[in-house]
Tab-separated table of C-alpha atoms in Angstrom:
chain	number	residue	atom	x	y	z
A	1235	MET	CA	-8.072	15.407	-45.508
A	1236	ASP	CA	-7.270	12.059	-44.257
A	1237	ASP	CA	-6.589	12.389	-40.310
A	1238	GLY	CA	-5.274	8.708	-40.100
A	1239	PRO	CA	-1.326	9.739	-40.331
A	1240	ARG	CA	-1.718	12.434	-37.754
A	1241	VAL	CA	-3.731	10.464	-35.287
A	1242	LEU	CA	-1.134	7.620	-35.706
A	1243	ALA	CA	1.707	9.965	-35.187
A	1244	GLY	CA	-0.053	11.222	-32.091
A	1245	ALA	CA	-0.491	7.832	-30.652
A	1246	PHE	CA	3.075	6.909	-31.437
A	1247	ARG	CA	4.333	9.898	-29.378
A	1248	LEU	CA	2.041	8.935	-26.615
A	1249	GLY	CA	3.319	5.652	-26.378
A	1250	LEU	CA	6.992	7.046	-26.241
A	1251	ALA	CA	6.243	9.711	-23.737
A	1252	PRO	CA	7.386	8.877	-20.217
A	1253	PRO	CA	5.133	8.533	-17.434
A	1254	PRO	CA	4.435	11.439	-15.407
A	1255	ARG	CA	6.791	12.022	-12.525
A	1256	LEU	CA	4.284	11.864	-9.518
A	1257	ARG	CA	4.703	10.202	-6.181
A	1258	VAL	CA	2.083	7.818	-5.057
A	1259	ASN	CA	1.208	10.213	-1.980
A	1260	ALA	CA	0.867	13.128	-4.329
A	1261	TRP	CA	-1.406	11.151	-6.799
A	1262	ALA	CA	-3.441	10.390	-3.816
A	1263	ASP	CA	-3.557	13.847	-2.392
A	1264	GLN	CA	-4.770	15.109	-5.822
A	1265	HIS	CA	-7.251	12.347	-7.034
A	1266	ARG	CA	-8.025	9.636	-4.467
A	1267	ARG	CA	-11.473	10.033	-2.660
A	1268	LEU	CA	-12.805	8.094	0.075
A	1269	PRO	CA	-16.283	6.719	-0.422
A	1270	THR	CA	-19.103	7.620	2.022
A	1271	LYS	CA	-19.882	4.079	2.603
A	1272	GLY	CA	-17.298	2.242	4.946
A	1273	SER	CA	-15.120	5.406	5.535
A	1274	GLY	CA	-14.497	7.243	8.908
A	1275	GLU	CA	-13.957	10.496	6.865
A	1276	PRO	CA	-15.397	10.387	3.433
A	1277	GLY	CA	-14.032	12.771	0.874
A	1278	PRO	CA	-10.726	13.730	-0.626
A	1279	TRP	CA	-7.874	11.540	0.731
A	1280	ARG	CA	-5.228	13.740	2.965
A	1281	THR	CA	-2.023	12.133	3.484
A	1282	ALA	CA	-1.497	14.639	6.354
A	1283	ARG	CA	-4.303	12.651	8.326
A	1284	THR	CA	-2.215	9.722	8.321
A	1285	PRO	CA	1.508	11.099	8.082
A	1286	TYR	CA	3.349	7.990	8.820
A	1287	THR	CA	2.066	6.534	5.514
A	1288	ARG	CA	3.971	9.330	3.238
A	1289	GLU	CA	7.237	7.850	3.093
A	1290	ILE	CA	5.938	4.573	2.555
A	1291	MET	CA	4.201	5.715	-0.597
A	1292	GLU	CA	7.277	7.517	-1.265
A	1293	CYS	CA	9.329	4.458	-1.140
A	1294	LEU	CA	6.662	2.592	-3.670
A	1295	SER	CA	7.169	5.469	-6.037
A	1296	PRO	CA	9.528	4.825	-8.842
A	1297	ASP	CA	12.077	7.538	-8.098
A	1298	HIS	CA	12.990	5.720	-4.822
A	1299	PRO	CA	15.767	3.314	-4.912
A	1300	ALA	CA	13.921	0.798	-2.580
A	1301	ARG	CA	12.723	-2.522	-4.564
A	1302	ARG	CA	11.238	-4.026	-1.587
A	1303	VAL	CA	9.266	-2.361	0.765
A	1304	VAL	CA	7.796	-4.255	4.052
A	1305	PHE	CA	5.342	-2.701	6.293
A	1306	ILE	CA	4.687	-4.553	9.764
A	1307	LYS	CA	1.707	-3.305	11.319
A	1308	SER	CA	-1.235	-3.269	13.807
A	1309	ALA	CA	-4.827	-3.551	12.542
A	1310	GLN	CA	-6.665	-0.404	11.081
A	1311	VAL	CA	-3.757	1.745	10.535
A	1312	GLY	CA	-4.272	2.454	6.608
A	1313	ALA	CA	-2.226	-0.401	4.958
A	1314	THR	CA	-5.220	-1.251	2.709
A	1315	GLU	CA	-5.304	2.523	1.650
A	1316	ILE	CA	-1.676	2.482	0.986
A	1317	ILE	CA	-2.467	-0.488	-1.282
A	1318	LEU	CA	-5.229	1.203	-3.231
A	1319	ASN	CA	-3.342	4.566	-3.447
A	1320	TRP	CA	-0.608	2.591	-5.247
A	1321	ILE	CA	-3.192	0.856	-7.320
A	1322	GLY	CA	-4.769	3.944	-8.430
A	1323	TRP	CA	-1.415	5.790	-9.180
A	1324	PHE	CA	-0.106	2.821	-11.130
A	1325	ILE	CA	-3.145	2.742	-13.466
A	1326	ALA	CA	-3.012	6.570	-13.795
A	1327	THR	CA	0.765	6.738	-14.542
A	1328	GLN	CA	2.147	3.564	-15.675
A	1329	ARG	CA	1.999	1.370	-18.622
A	1330	ALA	CA	2.899	-2.050	-17.032
A	1331	PRO	CA	1.489	-5.176	-15.233
A	1332	MET	CA	0.940	-5.299	-11.586
A	1333	MET	CA	-0.461	-8.000	-9.288
A	1334	VAL	CA	-2.092	-7.768	-5.851
A	1335	VAL	CA	-2.196	-11.017	-3.967
A	1336	GLN	CA	-4.672	-11.475	-0.993
A	1337	PRO	CA	-4.501	-14.584	1.129
A	1338	THR	CA	-7.288	-16.146	-0.630
A	1339	ILE	CA	-9.173	-15.939	-3.990
A	1340	ASP	CA	-12.163	-14.873	-2.107
A	1341	VAL	CA	-10.601	-12.260	-0.091
A	1342	ALA	CA	-9.196	-10.962	-3.551
A	1343	GLU	CA	-12.775	-10.837	-4.790
A	1344	ARG	CA	-14.035	-9.157	-1.993
A	1345	PHE	CA	-11.277	-6.382	-2.045
A	1346	SER	CA	-12.043	-5.957	-5.713
A	1347	LYS	CA	-15.589	-5.487	-5.332
A	1348	GLN	CA	-15.912	-3.498	-2.059
A	1349	ARG	CA	-12.694	-1.195	-2.315
A	1350	LEU	CA	-11.048	-1.363	-5.769
A	1351	ALA	CA	-13.927	-0.532	-7.768
A	1352	GLY	CA	-15.341	1.981	-5.362
A	1353	MET	CA	-12.057	3.833	-5.824
A	1354	ILE	CA	-12.112	3.586	-9.448
A	1355	ASP	CA	-15.960	4.868	-9.573
A	1356	ASP	CA	-14.918	7.532	-7.318
A	1357	SER	CA	-11.948	8.836	-9.313
A	1358	PRO	CA	-12.788	10.502	-12.933
A	1359	GLN	CA	-9.289	9.965	-14.000
A	1360	LEU	CA	-9.519	5.989	-13.268
A	1361	ARG	CA	-13.007	6.076	-15.030
A	1362	GLU	CA	-11.628	7.468	-18.145
A	1363	LEU	CA	-9.097	4.460	-18.258
A	1364	ILE	CA	-11.075	1.500	-16.985
A	1365	PRO	CA	-14.591	1.089	-18.922
A	1366	PRO	CA	-17.517	0.002	-16.801
A	1367	ALA	CA	-17.485	-3.737	-16.078
A	1368	ARG	CA	-20.996	-3.943	-17.720
A	1369	SER	CA	-19.336	-2.973	-21.043
A	1370	ARG	CA	-18.958	-5.517	-23.402
A	1371	ASP	CA	-15.272	-6.680	-24.060
A	1372	SER	CA	-14.229	-4.148	-21.437
A	1373	GLY	CA	-11.289	-5.866	-19.837
A	1374	ASN	CA	-12.966	-5.030	-16.394
A	1375	THR	CA	-13.567	-8.213	-14.389
A	1376	THR	CA	-13.631	-8.907	-10.733
A	1377	LEU	CA	-9.817	-10.070	-10.992
A	1378	LEU	CA	-8.703	-8.385	-13.979
A	1379	LYS	CA	-8.467	-4.458	-14.440
A	1380	GLU	CA	-7.234	-3.634	-17.985
A	1381	TYR	CA	-6.457	-0.115	-19.293
A	1382	PRO	CA	-4.272	1.416	-22.234
A	1383	GLY	CA	-0.993	-0.297	-22.038
A	1384	GLY	CA	-1.387	-2.144	-18.554
A	1385	VAL	CA	-3.187	-4.315	-16.266
A	1386	VAL	CA	-3.675	-4.929	-12.666
A	1387	VAL	CA	-4.246	-8.613	-11.832
A	1388	LEU	CA	-5.737	-9.757	-8.398
A	1389	SER	CA	-4.774	-12.923	-6.999
A	1390	GLY	CA	-5.088	-15.474	-4.103
A	1391	ALA	CA	-2.256	-16.864	-2.340
A	1392	ASN	CA	-4.103	-20.082	-2.007
A	1393	SER	CA	-4.199	-20.431	-6.074
A	1394	ALA	CA	-1.193	-21.467	-7.671
A	1395	ALA	CA	-2.673	-20.949	-11.259
A	1396	SER	CA	-3.660	-17.243	-10.370
A	1397	LEU	CA	0.069	-16.832	-9.265
A	1398	ARG	CA	1.484	-17.883	-12.504
A	1399	SER	CA	-0.449	-15.551	-14.679
A	1400	LEU	CA	1.803	-13.246	-16.380
A	1401	PRO	CA	5.129	-11.221	-15.804
A	1402	ILE	CA	4.538	-8.740	-13.354
A	1403	ARG	CA	6.747	-5.372	-12.768
A	1404	TYR	CA	4.807	-4.053	-9.474
A	1405	LEU	CA	3.755	-6.647	-6.563
A	1406	ALA	CA	1.796	-6.168	-3.716
A	1407	LEU	CA	1.234	-8.896	-1.016
A	1408	ASP	CA	-1.300	-8.173	1.479
A	1409	GLU	CA	-1.643	-10.000	4.882
A	1410	VAL	CA	1.280	-12.509	4.027
A	1411	ASP	CA	1.036	-14.065	7.533
A	1412	ALA	CA	-2.211	-15.572	6.673
A	1413	TYR	CA	-0.692	-17.046	3.424
A	1414	PRO	CA	-0.096	-20.906	3.467
A	1415	TYR	CA	3.599	-22.120	3.627
A	1416	ASP	CA	3.152	-24.358	0.710
A	1417	LEU	CA	1.001	-24.328	-1.994
A	1418	ASP	CA	-0.266	-27.467	-3.723
A	1419	GLY	CA	3.376	-29.065	-3.408
A	1420	GLU	CA	4.657	-25.966	-5.721
A	1421	GLY	CA	6.392	-24.478	-2.835
A	1422	ASP	CA	6.020	-20.692	-1.068
A	1423	PRO	CA	3.239	-18.600	-2.583
A	1424	ILE	CA	5.335	-15.301	-1.880
A	1425	SER	CA	8.340	-16.828	-3.886
A	1426	LEU	CA	5.891	-18.161	-6.628
A	1427	ALA	CA	4.604	-14.624	-7.020
A	1428	GLU	CA	7.994	-12.800	-6.852
A	1429	ALA	CA	8.956	-15.169	-9.646
A	1430	ARG	CA	6.908	-13.190	-11.881
A	1431	SER	CA	8.842	-10.113	-11.560
A	1432	THR	CA	12.265	-11.178	-11.985
A	1433	THR	CA	12.408	-9.835	-15.740
A	1434	PHE	CA	11.756	-6.381	-14.745
A	1435	PRO	CA	15.191	-4.830	-13.295
A	1436	ARG	CA	13.071	-1.929	-11.735
A	1437	ARG	CA	10.246	-4.000	-10.161
A	1438	LYS	CA	8.597	-2.978	-6.864
A	1439	ILE	CA	7.524	-5.375	-4.195
A	1440	PHE	CA	5.330	-4.390	-1.431
A	1441	LEU	CA	4.834	-6.741	1.827
A	1442	CYS	CA	2.312	-5.948	4.627
A	1443	SER	CA	0.600	-7.597	7.278
A	1444	THR	CA	-0.485	-7.640	10.776
A	1445	PRO	CA	2.183	-10.046	12.471
A	1446	THR	CA	0.803	-13.334	14.341
A	1447	ILE	CA	3.117	-15.780	16.242
A	1448	GLU	CA	6.722	-14.268	16.012
A	1449	SER	CA	8.438	-17.356	15.482
A	1450	LEU	CA	6.089	-18.352	12.657
A	1451	SER	CA	5.715	-14.643	11.316
A	1452	ARG	CA	6.485	-14.018	7.554
A	1453	ILE	CA	6.300	-10.213	7.948
A	1454	HIS	CA	8.516	-10.452	11.134
A	1455	LYS	CA	10.979	-12.192	9.087
A	1456	GLU	CA	10.932	-9.848	6.258
A	1457	TRP	CA	11.083	-7.048	8.432
A	1458	LEU	CA	14.216	-8.373	10.312
A	1459	ALA	CA	15.885	-8.256	6.832
A	1460	SER	CA	15.097	-4.678	6.175
A	1461	ASP	CA	16.400	-1.727	7.668
A	1462	GLN	CA	14.140	-2.185	10.334
A	1463	ARG	CA	12.547	1.494	10.475
A	1464	ARG	CA	10.236	2.410	13.314
A	1465	TYR	CA	8.111	5.610	13.322
A	1466	HIS	CA	9.366	7.831	15.921
A	1467	VAL	CA	7.444	10.637	17.535
A	1468	PRO	CA	8.584	13.506	20.003
A	1469	CYS	CA	7.856	13.643	23.344
A	1470	PRO	CA	5.703	16.988	23.998
A	1471	HIS	CA	7.475	17.663	27.236
A	1472	CYS	CA	11.089	16.866	26.600
A	1473	GLY	CA	11.222	16.568	22.793
A	1474	ASP	CA	12.806	13.022	22.805
A	1475	TYR	CA	12.064	10.943	19.751
A	1476	GLN	CA	11.065	7.582	20.349
A	1477	PRO	CA	8.893	4.577	18.991
A	1478	LEU	CA	5.735	4.284	21.094
A	1479	GLN	CA	5.742	0.746	23.098
A	1480	TRP	CA	3.051	-0.824	24.768
A	1481	ASP	CA	4.974	-1.292	28.063
A	1482	HIS	CA	4.883	2.376	28.764
A	1483	LEU	CA	0.893	2.691	28.478
A	1484	THR	CA	-0.727	2.524	31.821
A	1485	TRP	CA	-4.259	3.347	33.151
A	1486	PRO	CA	-6.060	2.746	36.495
A	1487	ALA	CA	-7.497	-0.586	37.151
A	1488	GLY	CA	-10.956	-0.925	35.257
A	1489	GLU	CA	-10.563	2.242	33.651
A	1490	PRO	CA	-8.853	1.807	30.121
A	1491	LEU	CA	-10.382	4.912	28.691
A	1492	ALA	CA	-8.072	6.973	31.261
A	1493	ALA	CA	-5.081	5.579	29.577
A	1494	VAL	CA	-1.844	7.709	29.572
A	1495	TYR	CA	1.498	7.107	27.857
A	1496	ALA	CA	4.698	7.941	30.136
A	1497	CYS	CA	7.677	9.241	28.203
A	1498	PRO	CA	10.756	6.816	28.981
A	1499	SER	CA	13.045	9.683	28.661
A	1500	CYS	CA	11.539	12.134	31.051
A	1501	GLY	CA	8.920	10.348	33.040
A	1502	ALA	CA	6.067	12.645	32.088
A	1503	VAL	CA	2.800	11.564	31.432
A	1504	ILE	CA	1.360	12.099	27.742
A	1505	PRO	CA	-2.606	12.145	27.651
A	1506	GLU	CA	-4.216	10.848	24.311
A	1507	TYR	CA	-5.006	14.334	22.804
A	1508	HIS	CA	-1.187	15.038	22.125
A	1509	LYS	CA	-1.286	11.888	19.579
A	1510	THR	CA	-2.280	14.073	16.563
A	1511	THR	CA	0.689	16.737	16.980
A	1512	MET	CA	3.089	13.987	17.841
A	1513	ARG	CA	2.060	11.889	14.916
A	1514	GLU	CA	2.397	14.911	12.486
A	1515	ALA	CA	6.102	15.715	13.716
A	1516	GLY	CA	7.060	12.107	13.535
A	1517	GLU	CA	9.489	10.647	11.367
A	1518	TRP	CA	10.835	6.858	10.275
A	1519	ARG	CA	14.328	5.910	11.686
A	1520	ALA	CA	16.091	2.970	10.681
A	1521	ALA	CA	18.066	0.650	13.107
A	1522	ARG	CA	20.256	-1.030	10.601
């Protein structure tokens, strides 16, 4: 009996099926693993370990109304992991094009080889969708990850050609304060990249960066145009919610390891060991 019509009908139904209704953070908790190399806590990803990342990933999920998400941050707080989780979720659930822009092509290649490739290798779900790079005609190169129905393109903000590659539904712009202000006389690389997404009404754009000089900072400008959310945590003494501010951190002269935080509401001293419980009870609050 010829199975051709049955196989064709099955493939057709698969193509019409809506993508799984799974948020980015839920996918990461179920499928993401942190590698032994380069990770302080290798093993399954747990959003609960960095609870402030949950709402960011929820905003990047398709059922959230936000179309533009801005994350202004300090160093080493998990922004790259959020991008990796977003990429992994996208490959696993979406049939569409995505672009990830790093400050330069060299940084994009390093990100692909050192971070993205490892995530794909450590996830059985992603390995099934993206064949090994060594396979002939695999569609898996350093700057291009093809899978059935979709593709992830990695670009550099210093390359106009890479930003003009194809229409993009989801766009991740990493460390935007390191981007050039004008790219080969063609204008702002952020605007060039965003122009790739105008044909998609349900697009998502994620901008993140550690800020530089305030008057020149792209990410600070983007944050001012947002609803200006800050992560508020409760004081363990009076319960007042507040964003932590550097001015309230003090330590004896020459003893930075003895630093304590003074609550601006009640004045009580908050030792560092309260950080975990404060962070777990925290929440993002908009100022606008």
